Structures are given as structure tokens and as C-alpha cells.
Amino acid sequence: MKISVKVPCVQAEAVVFDRDATLDKLAAFTAEAAGKGAEIVVFPETFVSVYPSSVWAKALAGWGDPRAKAAFVRLADSAVEIPGPAADRLGEIAKANAVWLVTGVNELDPARNGTFFNTLLYHAPYGSLALKHRKLVPTNHERLVWGQGDGTGLRAIETPLGRIGGLICWENYMPLARFSLYESGVEIYLAPTADDGDACQSTLVHIARESRAFIVAPSHFQRVSAYPDDFPLHQLLEGHDLIGRGGSAILAPDGSYLAGPLYDEEGILYAELDASRLREGRQRFDPAGHYHRPDVLRLVVTPNQTD
């Protein structure tokens, strides 16, 4: 890992169902972070351009409900196709700011356009898509929205900053998924999430101590006021105000907080990641190194070879 890396963790609210406006907002936050010396910029789960909150996504289980069907169409219309213009725009933003850009998106596969995926995209500073990871198992109400991902992207990638990789939200409760990152030598572990509960912070602390890596965890922030008035399921939002309070944080390999958690507002957290802390943390425990027994325990990851 590079001796020192400045990392921002962005807690921002999407312009709900407006992909282009959300990308404009992402570009502004990225430029702000890059202007302060950031080399990698990380955005929350499905930031482009809405996280399907359980407050309304449960309606997608209704048989023949025209409002639910219309809401699903809105999701499709604001999703990101890969390849496609929105994905290209993300590459352009990364290149314009000379940063690694990691973005959570609702992905619509143009070859199989009836299924969405909860996807994390890694764009390199020269604009190319370096890694794509689809969430392996959608959680609870999310199964009404997203398909299951595959093993492609379930690894850390080598960059001049260090080895970066990550999991999305409750994937971080999957021990074998985490270990796949550990075996690939993850040093900067990304954990974008929509879980704004207090227990999520305990999970982040545990993963930092288990991985002996830096944790960057941008969290979902969303207010009802961000939804357009013509949202077909707007009635279900009545009586709510804040439906995603955030909780973004950056942690050191020993589980201590370097920044955050941030709640109830937009903002950018910053931290300097000192490589010496990574090495200090792994002196006594290296989960895929001296504290691993590959002769006894072995993990096999099966990516989708056709992806």
C-alpha cells in the first residue's frame, strides 16, 4: 500500500429517479474531494439513482398493482446500463479528476433487460472500468428488485494506492465473501451500505479488526423530499421524513474510527490512511497470511465465466 492515501467517504442524497442529475451531483462531490487531495472517492450503495427503501419497495410484492409496476418502470428508466452512456460518464468523471471512482448503481443489463442488479463500479483515473461487482444476495425486500450477482468482482484489485475491493451492505455478513477479499490481499476495504442501524457500526468495527484493513463505508442518506411528487408509490412515503439517516464512517485496521459516523445530513468524511497502521495491525493477525491454514481450510470462488 502507498505510504499515505487521502480518502473521502461521501454521504450524499441521490436526485431520486433522475440519473443525469444524480451524475451531475456525483461529479460535483468528486471534484470537491479531488480538490482537497483525494485519490479515491467512494459513493453509497445504489447512489445512482435511488436505493429502494423498504418503506415503499414492499409494494412490489403486490400482484398486478399498477402503482408498483409504474415504480418498477421508474427504476428501469433511471438505471445504469453497462456498457452505456451513464457508465461512460462515470469514467469521464474519474478521468477528469484523476481519481479512482467507486460508485453504487442500479445496473440494468442491456442483454437481459428485465433484471436489475445492485452493482459497485470501480473506474480507474484514466477512465476505464476496472472492476464490476454485483451484490451476491439481495436482502429482504431487495429481492423484489434485484437479481442475484455472481463471483465476478469478488476480489481486491491492485492499484497504485493499494489493493482495493469491497462488499455491499449485508454481503458483509457473509464470512466466505469477506474471506475472498482477504485472500486477494485487500488493504482498503469498501463497504457501501443502506443499513443505518446502530448494529451496522459494530459490524464495521469487527470487519476492520478481522480484515486488518482500512474500512471506507459510505451510507445511504435519503429524505422523502427527494422523491418527485409523481412517484407512483408516494402515498407510502406519507408520515415519513428521513428514510435513510446515513452512518458513513472510515475505520483503521484496529477498528478505531478515523472519521464519522455521520448521521442526518449530507457531507464528506476525510481520512489519511497510513500504511504503517496496516502493517502494525497484521503483526499478530493476518487473516489470509500467518493466521491462515490453507492446508486445512480452503475457499473456492466460482465467477460467472460468461459475464
Coordinates of C-alpha atoms in Angstrom, one line a residue:
M1 CA 0.0 0.0 0.0
K2 CA 1.1 3.6 -0.7
I3 CA 2.7 5.2 2.4
S4 CA -0.3 7.6 2.8
V5 CA -3.6 7.8 1.0
K6 CA -6.3 10.5 1.4
V7 CA -9.7 9.0 1.2
P8 CA -13.1 10.7 1.2
C9 CA -16.3 8.9 2.1
V10 CA -19.3 10.6 0.5
Q11 CA -22.7 10.6 2.2
A12 CA -24.9 12.2 -0.4
E13 CA -28.6 12.1 -1.4
A14 CA -29.4 10.9 -4.9
V15 CA -31.7 13.0 -7.1
V16 CA -34.2 10.2 -6.9
F17 CA -35.1 8.6 -10.3
D18 CA -33.1 11.3 -12.2
R19 CA -29.9 9.5 -13.4
D20 CA -28.4 12.5 -15.2
A21 CA -29.0 14.9 -12.3
T22 CA -27.5 12.4 -9.9
L23 CA -24.4 12.0 -12.1
D24 CA -24.1 15.8 -12.1
K25 CA -24.2 15.8 -8.3
L26 CA -21.7 13.0 -8.2
A27 CA -19.4 15.0 -10.4
A28 CA -19.6 18.0 -8.1
F29 CA -18.8 15.9 -5.0
T30 CA -16.0 14.2 -6.8
A31 CA -14.4 17.5 -7.9
E32 CA -14.7 18.8 -4.4
A33 CA -13.0 15.8 -2.9
A34 CA -10.3 15.8 -5.6
G35 CA -9.6 19.4 -5.0
K36 CA -8.8 18.5 -1.4
G37 CA -6.2 15.9 -2.5
A38 CA -8.4 12.8 -2.6
E39 CA -7.1 9.9 -4.7
I40 CA -10.1 7.6 -4.4
V41 CA -13.8 8.7 -4.0
V42 CA -16.4 6.3 -2.8
F43 CA -20.2 6.7 -3.0
P44 CA -23.0 4.8 -1.3
E45 CA -25.0 1.7 -2.3
T46 CA -27.1 2.3 -5.5
F47 CA -26.4 6.0 -5.3
V48 CA -27.4 6.2 -9.0
S49 CA -30.1 6.9 -8.6
V50 CA -32.1 5.5 -5.8
Y51 CA -32.0 2.9 -3.0
P52 CA -35.4 1.1 -3.0
S53 CA -36.4 1.7 0.6
S54 CA -38.4 -0.9 2.4
V55 CA -40.9 1.9 3.1
W56 CA -42.2 1.5 -0.5
A57 CA -40.4 -1.4 -2.2
K58 CA -42.6 -3.9 -0.3
A59 CA -45.4 -2.8 -2.6
L60 CA -43.6 -4.6 -5.5
A61 CA -44.9 -7.8 -3.9
G62 CA -48.4 -6.9 -4.8
W63 CA -50.0 -8.9 -7.7
G64 CA -50.9 -6.6 -10.6
D65 CA -50.7 -3.4 -8.6
P66 CA -50.4 -0.7 -11.3
R67 CA -48.6 1.7 -9.0
A68 CA -45.9 -1.0 -8.3
K69 CA -45.5 -1.7 -12.0
A70 CA -45.1 2.0 -12.7
A71 CA -42.5 2.3 -9.9
F72 CA -40.5 -0.6 -11.4
V73 CA -40.5 1.3 -14.7
R74 CA -39.1 4.4 -13.0
L75 CA -36.3 2.2 -11.6
A76 CA -35.6 0.9 -15.1
D77 CA -35.6 4.3 -16.7
S78 CA -33.1 5.6 -14.2
A79 CA -30.8 2.6 -14.1
V80 CA -27.3 2.4 -15.5
E81 CA -26.6 0.1 -18.5
I82 CA -23.1 -1.4 -18.8
P83 CA -21.8 -0.6 -21.4
G84 CA -23.8 2.6 -21.8
P85 CA -23.7 6.4 -21.6
A86 CA -24.1 6.7 -17.9
A87 CA -21.2 4.2 -17.2
D88 CA -19.2 6.2 -19.7
R89 CA -19.9 9.4 -17.8
L90 CA -18.6 7.9 -14.6
G91 CA -15.4 7.0 -16.4
E92 CA -15.2 10.6 -17.7
I93 CA -15.6 12.0 -14.1
A94 CA -12.9 9.7 -12.8
K95 CA -10.5 10.7 -15.6
A96 CA -11.3 14.5 -15.3
N97 CA -10.5 14.4 -11.6
A98 CA -7.6 11.8 -11.8
V99 CA -9.2 9.7 -9.1
W100 CA -10.3 6.1 -8.5
L101 CA -14.1 6.5 -8.5
V102 CA -16.2 3.8 -6.8
T103 CA -20.0 4.1 -7.3
G104 CA -23.0 2.1 -6.3
V105 CA -25.6 1.9 -9.1
N106 CA -28.8 0.1 -10.1
E107 CA -27.5 -1.8 -13.1
L108 CA -29.7 -2.9 -16.0
D109 CA -28.0 -5.4 -18.2
P110 CA -28.9 -4.4 -21.8
A111 CA -28.7 -8.1 -22.9
R112 CA -31.2 -9.2 -20.2
N113 CA -33.1 -6.0 -19.5
G114 CA -35.8 -7.4 -17.2
T115 CA -33.5 -7.8 -14.3
F116 CA -31.7 -5.2 -12.2
F117 CA -28.5 -5.7 -10.2
N118 CA -27.2 -3.9 -7.2
T119 CA -23.7 -3.1 -8.5
L120 CA -20.5 -1.5 -7.4
L121 CA -18.4 0.0 -10.2
Y122 CA -14.7 0.8 -10.0
H123 CA -13.4 3.4 -12.5
A124 CA -9.7 4.0 -12.8
P125 CA -8.2 7.5 -13.1
Y126 CA -7.7 7.0 -16.8
G127 CA -11.4 6.4 -17.2
S128 CA -11.7 2.7 -17.8
L129 CA -13.9 0.3 -15.8
A130 CA -11.5 -1.7 -13.7
L131 CA -13.9 -3.9 -11.7
K132 CA -17.6 -4.6 -11.5
H133 CA -19.2 -6.4 -8.5
R134 CA -22.8 -7.4 -8.3
K135 CA -24.3 -7.9 -4.9
L136 CA -24.5 -11.7 -4.3
V137 CA -27.7 -11.9 -2.3
P138 CA -30.3 -9.1 -2.1
T139 CA -31.7 -8.7 1.4
N140 CA -35.3 -8.9 2.5
H141 CA -37.4 -6.5 0.4
E142 CA -34.5 -6.1 -2.0
R143 CA -35.3 -9.5 -3.5
L144 CA -38.3 -7.9 -5.1
V145 CA -36.0 -5.5 -7.0
W146 CA -32.6 -7.1 -7.8
G147 CA -31.3 -10.4 -9.2
Q148 CA -28.5 -12.3 -7.6
G149 CA -25.0 -11.4 -8.5
D150 CA -22.1 -13.8 -9.2
G151 CA -18.5 -14.3 -8.1
T152 CA -17.1 -11.9 -10.7
G153 CA -15.6 -8.9 -8.9
L154 CA -15.3 -10.7 -5.6
R155 CA -11.7 -9.8 -5.1
A156 CA -9.5 -6.8 -4.4
I157 CA -7.6 -5.2 -7.3
E158 CA -4.1 -3.9 -7.3
T159 CA -3.8 -0.1 -7.7
P160 CA -1.0 2.4 -7.1
L161 CA -2.8 3.3 -3.9
G162 CA -3.0 -0.3 -2.6
R163 CA -5.3 -3.3 -3.0
I164 CA -8.9 -2.1 -3.0
G165 CA -12.1 -4.2 -3.0
G166 CA -15.4 -4.4 -1.3
L167 CA -18.8 -5.8 -0.5
I168 CA -22.2 -4.2 -0.5
C169 CA -24.3 -3.8 2.7
W170 CA -25.3 -7.2 4.2
E171 CA -22.8 -9.1 2.0
N172 CA -20.5 -8.0 4.8
Y173 CA -22.2 -10.6 7.0
M174 CA -21.2 -13.4 4.5
P175 CA -17.9 -14.9 6.0
L176 CA -16.8 -16.5 2.8
A177 CA -17.4 -13.4 0.7
R178 CA -15.3 -11.4 3.2
F179 CA -12.5 -14.1 3.1
S180 CA -12.4 -13.9 -0.7
L181 CA -11.3 -10.3 -0.3
Y182 CA -8.9 -11.2 2.4
E183 CA -7.2 -13.9 0.2
S184 CA -6.8 -11.3 -2.6
G185 CA -4.9 -9.1 -0.2
V186 CA -7.4 -6.3 0.4
E187 CA -5.9 -3.2 2.1
I188 CA -8.7 -0.6 1.6
Y189 CA -12.0 -2.4 2.1
L190 CA -15.1 -0.6 0.8
A191 CA -18.4 -1.3 2.5
P192 CA -21.1 0.9 0.9
T193 CA -24.4 0.2 2.7
A194 CA -28.0 1.2 3.2
D195 CA -28.1 -0.1 6.8
D196 CA -28.3 2.9 9.0
G197 CA -28.8 0.9 12.3
D198 CA -26.5 1.1 15.2
A199 CA -25.6 -2.5 14.8
C200 CA -24.0 -1.7 11.5
Q201 CA -21.3 0.2 13.3
S202 CA -20.4 -2.9 15.3
T203 CA -20.2 -4.8 12.1
L204 CA -17.7 -2.3 10.6
V205 CA -15.6 -2.4 13.7
H206 CA -15.5 -6.2 13.6
I207 CA -14.6 -6.3 9.9
A208 CA -11.8 -3.8 10.4
R209 CA -10.3 -6.0 13.1
E210 CA -10.9 -9.2 11.2
S211 CA -9.5 -8.0 7.9
R212 CA -6.8 -5.8 9.4
A213 CA -7.7 -3.4 6.6
F214 CA -8.9 0.2 6.4
I215 CA -12.7 0.4 6.0
V216 CA -14.4 3.0 4.0
A217 CA -18.2 2.8 4.4
P218 CA -20.4 5.4 2.7
S219 CA -24.0 5.0 3.9
H220 CA -27.4 5.7 2.3
F221 CA -28.9 9.1 3.1
Q222 CA -32.4 9.8 1.8
R223 CA -35.3 12.1 2.6
V224 CA -38.8 11.9 1.4
S225 CA -38.5 15.4 0.0
A226 CA -36.0 13.9 -2.6
Y227 CA -38.8 12.0 -4.3
P228 CA -40.7 13.5 -7.2
D229 CA -44.3 14.3 -6.5
D230 CA -45.4 12.0 -9.3
F231 CA -43.7 8.9 -7.8
P232 CA -46.4 6.2 -8.2
L233 CA -46.0 4.9 -4.6
H234 CA -45.7 8.4 -3.0
Q235 CA -48.6 7.6 -0.7
L236 CA -46.5 5.1 1.2
L237 CA -44.0 7.8 2.0
E238 CA -46.5 9.9 3.9
G239 CA -45.7 10.3 7.6
H240 CA -42.0 9.8 6.9
D241 CA -39.3 12.3 6.6
L242 CA -35.8 10.7 6.9
I243 CA -35.8 7.2 5.4
G244 CA -32.1 6.7 5.3
R245 CA -30.2 8.6 8.1
G246 CA -26.7 7.7 7.0
G247 CA -23.9 6.4 9.3
S248 CA -20.9 6.8 7.0
A249 CA -17.5 6.1 8.5
I250 CA -13.9 5.4 7.9
L251 CA -12.1 3.0 10.2
A252 CA -8.5 1.9 10.9
P253 CA -7.3 -1.7 10.8
D254 CA -7.6 -1.9 14.6
G255 CA -11.3 -1.0 14.5
S256 CA -10.9 2.6 15.7
Y257 CA -12.7 5.4 13.9
L258 CA -10.7 7.8 11.7
A259 CA -13.9 9.7 10.7
G260 CA -17.6 9.5 11.5
P261 CA -20.1 8.1 11.8
L262 CA -22.0 10.9 10.1
Y263 CA -25.8 11.0 10.6
D264 CA -28.8 13.0 9.4
E265 CA -27.1 15.2 6.8
E266 CA -25.0 15.1 3.6
G267 CA -21.3 15.5 3.9
I268 CA -17.9 14.2 3.0
L269 CA -15.7 12.5 5.6
Y270 CA -11.9 12.6 5.1
A271 CA -9.1 10.5 6.5
E272 CA -5.4 9.9 5.8
L273 CA -4.7 6.2 5.6
D274 CA -1.2 5.5 7.0
A275 CA 0.2 2.3 5.6
S276 CA 2.2 1.7 8.8
R277 CA -1.0 1.1 10.7
L278 CA -1.9 -1.7 8.2
R279 CA 1.4 -3.4 8.9
E280 CA 1.1 -2.9 12.7
G281 CA -2.3 -4.5 12.7
R282 CA -1.2 -7.6 10.8
Q283 CA 1.8 -8.3 13.1
R284 CA -0.4 -10.5 15.3
F285 CA -3.2 -11.4 13.0
D286 CA -3.2 -11.7 9.2
P287 CA -6.4 -13.5 8.2
A288 CA -5.0 -14.8 4.8
G289 CA -1.4 -14.9 5.9
H290 CA 0.3 -16.2 9.0
Y291 CA -3.1 -16.7 10.7
H292 CA -4.5 -18.8 7.9
R293 CA -4.3 -22.6 7.4
P294 CA -4.9 -23.3 3.7
D295 CA -3.8 -26.9 4.3
V296 CA -6.9 -27.3 6.5
L297 CA -9.3 -24.6 5.2
R298 CA -9.8 -23.7 1.6
L299 CA -12.2 -21.3 -0.3
V300 CA -13.3 -21.8 -3.9
V301 CA -14.9 -18.9 -5.7
T302 CA -16.8 -19.6 -8.9
P303 CA -17.2 -16.5 -11.1
N304 CA -19.6 -16.4 -13.9
Q305 CA -17.3 -17.0 -16.8
T306 CA -19.8 -15.7 -19.4
D307 CA -20.2 -12.3 -17.7

